[in-house]
Amino acid sequence: MDINDIIKPENKVYGKSSVLTDNIMHYCPGCSHGVVHKLVAEVIEELDIQDKTIGVSPVGCSVFAYNYLDIDWQEAAHGRAPALATAIKRLNPDKYVFTYQGDGDLASIGTAETMHACNRGENIVIIFINNAIYGMTGGQMAPTTLLGQVTATTPYGRKAELNGYPLKITELLAQLEGTCYVTRQSVQNPAAVRKTRAAIKKAFQNSMMKKGTSFVEVVSTCNSGWKIPPVEANKWMEENMFPFYPLGDMKDR
Amino acid sequence: MAVKGTIVVDTEKCKGCGVCVVNCPFGVIALSHEVNSKGYNFLHMVSPDKCTGCTSCATVCPDSVITVYRVKI
């Protein structure tokens, strides 16, 4: 059978989501942000909530998320996305509200807002991209940077006595009464991508059931910050990040 | 029941990260020696006969440049 006979609209099994815009993403080649953007778009398309979803974009590489997903967006000050999402959700209880934050935004400057939004049990979705580094500003140490990991500000590796320990913020949030669904996923292979997609879908559905805050961490790569090519970065993540940040659901009620 | 698949790549948007290449279970795809206008070695099919349209490549693609087609034969 000729290839041109297969390429017909009725034979299409997978393609770009209609919620994604045609803009070329500014992310580096192989960046996990692109995959997670795609998954959020697919979930919004599947649940048919494009005109009922409001996203809150953070400060970090994903600050331009509003250029790529064709939904309503608000831009929050650095780390304040959960506080802004709280206000949006309380004023518009019939909308699906989510924040999309990196580890520098959520786990560092925004720790207080994240903790308190989750503790209040706001009916929002928080998507947390954990790549263990400050990507946008040039690969400095983040709170989630692993011990021994070399970054621009820890050229000899992160040392516990000088820099403290990596922050497992997802485990902390799982202990709070306000959260209903806390999970950690990744997007390095098709199986992991499908699990993350299911987790994001569940989180969006939870937000309408008034069960509390849903928190989805995605362990990600930062090829430019780690200075490792994309395919090797995925391997590095599996070998070094997964032992410290184990995947799976921490809480589901 | 046999299936046959193929992909269409938006070569101008492809950044040549190669994550799809290692995730293809049948070795159908590879990065081209040619480059697009941004200078990236974009994705192309090297053995199109082996493609089953499993969508693995498109699932992991960060830039959503791959469209997958599949037919039952």
XYZ file of C-alpha atoms in Angstrom:
326
model
C 0.000 0.000 0.000
C 1.338 3.391 -0.957
C 1.955 5.956 1.763
C -0.237 8.479 -0.010
C -3.167 6.063 0.261
C -2.746 5.986 4.062
C -2.510 9.753 4.525
C -6.218 10.555 4.531
C -8.251 12.384 7.191
C -10.279 9.263 8.025
C -7.092 7.319 8.847
C -5.668 9.933 11.225
C -5.079 8.426 14.669
C -2.986 11.071 16.397
C -2.164 14.691 15.711
C -1.783 18.096 17.208
C -4.568 19.113 19.598
C -6.914 21.859 18.389
C -6.386 23.695 21.699
C -2.704 24.261 20.857
C -1.982 27.336 18.752
C 0.207 27.278 15.633
C 2.992 29.252 17.304
C 6.355 27.509 17.412
C 7.218 26.962 21.074
C 10.250 28.870 22.304
C 11.373 25.920 24.438
C 14.710 24.235 23.779
C 14.652 21.013 21.703
C 13.403 18.085 23.785
C 12.063 20.219 26.647
C 9.427 18.485 28.783
C 7.354 21.690 28.851
C 6.204 21.014 25.293
C 4.897 17.560 26.195
C 3.046 18.803 29.273
C 1.533 21.718 27.302
C 0.329 19.173 24.762
C -1.181 16.966 27.477
C -3.021 19.880 29.088
C -4.355 20.834 25.642
C -5.468 17.256 24.948
C -7.261 16.982 28.303
C -9.022 20.327 27.730
C -10.051 19.161 24.268
C -11.250 15.773 25.540
C -13.311 17.258 28.391
C -14.606 19.955 25.994
C -13.847 22.766 28.448
C -11.859 25.127 26.217
C -14.175 28.086 26.922
C -14.442 27.212 30.626
C -10.752 26.928 31.480
C -8.587 29.669 32.945
C -4.865 29.077 33.253
C -2.454 30.991 35.437
C 1.043 31.158 33.996
C 4.076 31.567 36.237
C 7.437 33.248 35.940
C 10.006 30.951 34.391
C 10.368 29.316 30.989
C 6.632 28.595 30.887
C 5.775 32.290 31.331
C 4.775 32.291 27.658
C 2.367 29.357 28.040
C -0.401 31.771 27.061
C 1.039 31.911 23.555
C 0.595 28.174 23.052
C -2.734 27.149 24.597
C -5.816 28.788 23.147
C -7.670 29.354 26.449
C -8.051 32.261 28.883
C -4.907 33.072 30.837
C -3.731 35.278 33.652
C -0.109 36.050 34.351
C 0.857 35.952 38.019
C 3.726 37.657 39.815
C 6.624 35.311 40.575
C 5.360 32.446 42.741
C 1.916 33.942 43.309
C 0.009 31.766 40.839
C -1.887 29.719 43.502
C -3.013 32.936 45.232
C -4.259 34.364 41.927
C -5.909 31.052 41.027
C -7.666 31.084 44.425
C -9.238 34.430 43.586
C -10.206 33.369 40.050
C -11.791 30.129 41.230
C -13.700 31.789 44.080
C -15.078 34.464 41.747
C -15.784 31.987 38.917
C -16.691 28.689 40.605
C -18.011 27.275 37.322
C -14.623 27.599 35.581
C -11.780 25.105 35.545
C -8.783 26.929 36.996
C -5.231 25.636 36.890
C -1.754 26.954 37.541
C 1.281 25.819 35.595
C 4.473 26.353 37.551
C 8.105 25.364 37.540
C 10.168 24.430 40.576
C 11.781 27.840 40.952
C 8.361 29.469 40.954
C 6.392 26.959 43.034
C 8.970 25.487 45.406
C 11.093 28.566 46.065
C 9.562 32.029 45.953
C 6.019 30.650 45.867
C 6.277 28.086 48.694
C 3.991 30.047 51.021
C 1.278 30.609 48.407
C 1.415 26.970 47.318
C 1.273 25.606 50.865
C -1.606 27.828 51.926
C -3.647 27.373 48.747
C -3.324 23.593 49.196
C -4.031 23.815 52.928
C -7.195 25.817 52.276
C -8.215 23.127 49.816
C -8.927 25.486 46.938
C -10.638 23.632 44.084
C -7.860 24.304 41.595
C -5.336 22.206 39.708
C -1.638 22.844 40.217
C 0.710 21.444 37.570
C 4.263 21.470 38.868
C 7.192 21.008 36.477
C 10.201 19.839 38.488
C 13.448 19.917 36.509
C 15.705 20.481 39.532
C 17.149 23.724 38.178
C 16.323 27.322 37.319
C 16.045 26.908 33.554
C 15.186 30.368 32.248
C 17.800 32.347 34.152
C 20.716 30.131 33.136
C 20.765 26.928 35.168
C 21.222 28.082 38.762
C 20.557 25.881 41.794
C 16.887 25.492 42.700
C 15.466 24.176 46.002
C 14.830 20.880 44.190
C 18.402 20.510 42.871
C 19.816 17.111 43.836
C 22.758 16.729 46.208
C 25.960 16.685 44.165
C 24.270 18.159 41.084
C 26.410 20.690 39.247
C 24.655 23.956 38.385
C 25.813 27.483 37.535
C 25.767 28.445 41.244
C 27.021 25.101 42.600
C 29.972 24.435 40.260
C 31.348 21.723 42.601
C 27.932 20.105 43.150
C 25.239 20.902 45.706
C 26.491 20.316 49.255
C 24.046 19.754 52.131
C 26.153 21.679 54.671
C 26.290 24.770 52.455
C 23.086 24.617 50.360
C 20.731 22.466 52.434
C 18.781 19.494 51.188
C 16.565 19.132 48.088
C 12.936 19.990 48.830
C 10.339 17.267 48.307
C 7.430 19.675 48.188
C 5.001 17.133 46.747
C 5.422 14.884 49.807
C 4.838 17.921 52.057
C 1.620 18.832 50.232
C 0.354 15.248 50.411
C 0.199 15.603 54.214
C -2.141 18.597 54.084
C -5.850 18.035 54.655
C -6.798 20.372 51.804
C -5.312 18.316 48.968
C -7.369 15.519 47.411
C -5.032 14.221 44.720
C -1.251 14.439 44.851
C 0.811 12.580 42.298
C 4.257 12.579 40.707
C 4.633 11.621 37.050
C 7.108 12.040 34.174
C 7.020 12.357 30.371
C 10.156 10.632 29.045
C 8.480 7.728 27.176
C 5.023 6.931 25.743
C 3.882 4.946 28.802
C 4.856 7.737 31.182
C 3.196 10.342 28.944
C -0.088 8.403 28.983
C 0.014 8.108 32.786
C 0.642 11.843 33.125
C -2.241 12.549 30.767
C -4.561 10.418 32.930
C -3.316 12.215 36.062
C -3.966 15.671 34.560
C -7.427 14.584 33.423
C -8.279 13.284 36.880
C -7.013 16.520 38.446
C -9.249 18.632 36.182
C -12.260 16.443 36.977
C -11.526 16.690 40.730
C -11.555 20.482 40.571
C -15.247 20.451 39.615
C -16.174 17.916 42.300
C -15.141 20.303 45.098
C -12.840 17.726 46.651
C -9.902 20.028 47.273
C -6.656 20.892 45.532
C -5.224 18.520 42.934
C -1.466 18.608 42.558
C 0.368 16.982 39.637
C 4.162 17.054 39.722
C 5.928 16.191 36.469
C 9.600 15.266 36.862
C 11.172 16.917 33.831
C 14.418 17.550 32.044
C 16.255 20.801 31.376
C 18.704 19.986 28.601
C 20.182 23.458 28.419
C 20.481 23.888 32.179
C 21.848 20.416 32.789
C 24.051 20.763 29.671
C 23.066 17.265 28.484
C 21.503 16.448 25.051
C 17.747 15.606 25.155
C 17.930 11.809 24.892
C 20.757 11.516 27.441
C 18.922 13.978 29.695
C 15.967 11.594 29.846
C 18.362 8.808 30.883
C 20.012 11.061 33.461
C 16.590 11.860 34.862
C 15.694 8.164 35.160
C 18.997 7.323 36.840
C 19.360 10.295 39.173
C 16.009 11.973 39.738
C 13.684 8.988 40.028
C 15.509 7.454 43.051
C 15.033 10.712 44.963
C 11.695 11.710 43.423
C 9.849 8.362 43.121
C 6.898 8.325 40.732
C 3.351 7.439 41.680
C 0.246 8.649 43.488
C 0.901 9.913 47.008
C -2.689 10.687 47.808
C -5.975 10.004 46.052
C -9.296 10.379 47.767
C -5.008 -8.435 11.551
C -2.212 -6.429 10.036
C -1.974 -2.685 10.321
C 0.051 -0.233 8.330
C 0.893 3.238 9.443
C 2.741 6.318 8.399
C 3.606 9.708 9.798
C 3.667 13.250 8.472
C 6.250 15.552 10.016
C 5.939 19.328 10.153
C 9.627 19.700 9.275
C 9.691 23.459 9.760
C 8.572 23.119 13.408
C 10.709 20.060 14.240
C 13.639 20.882 16.524
C 15.471 17.602 16.006
C 15.638 16.618 19.674
C 15.588 12.917 18.758
C 13.376 11.810 21.662
C 10.961 10.213 19.163
C 13.761 8.284 17.452
C 14.726 6.336 20.598
C 11.070 5.737 21.480
C 10.147 4.213 18.095
C 9.833 0.451 18.737
C 10.548 -0.486 15.088
C 13.395 1.850 14.101
C 11.279 3.556 11.460
C 12.466 7.111 11.978
C 15.753 9.005 12.155
C 17.006 12.560 12.038
C 17.723 13.817 8.535
C 21.089 15.093 7.335
C 19.236 18.053 5.853
C 18.234 20.979 8.027
C 15.191 23.228 8.184
C 15.331 27.027 8.093
C 16.258 27.143 11.810
C 19.167 24.776 11.240
C 17.688 21.752 12.980
C 18.112 18.223 11.575
C 14.433 17.410 11.240
C 12.760 14.021 11.564
C 12.109 11.742 8.586
C 11.185 8.098 7.965
C 14.069 5.801 6.996
C 12.096 2.543 6.788
C 8.471 3.530 6.182
C 7.440 -0.094 5.516
C 7.953 -0.992 9.176
C 5.623 1.726 10.564
C 2.526 0.397 12.332
C 1.103 3.778 13.326
C 1.580 3.016 17.054
C 1.775 6.789 17.861
C 4.790 6.356 20.206
C 6.780 9.023 18.368
C 3.939 11.537 18.316
C 3.105 10.882 21.988
C 6.555 11.911 23.207
C 7.050 14.772 20.718
C 7.367 18.026 22.704
C 6.466 20.204 19.734
C 3.500 18.215 18.356
C 5.010 18.081 14.876
C 4.050 14.458 14.107
C 0.674 13.399 12.704
C 0.043 9.638 12.623
C -2.131 7.750 10.132
C -3.061 4.054 10.336
C -5.053 1.609 8.218
C -6.053 -2.026 8.691
C -5.017 -4.233 5.787
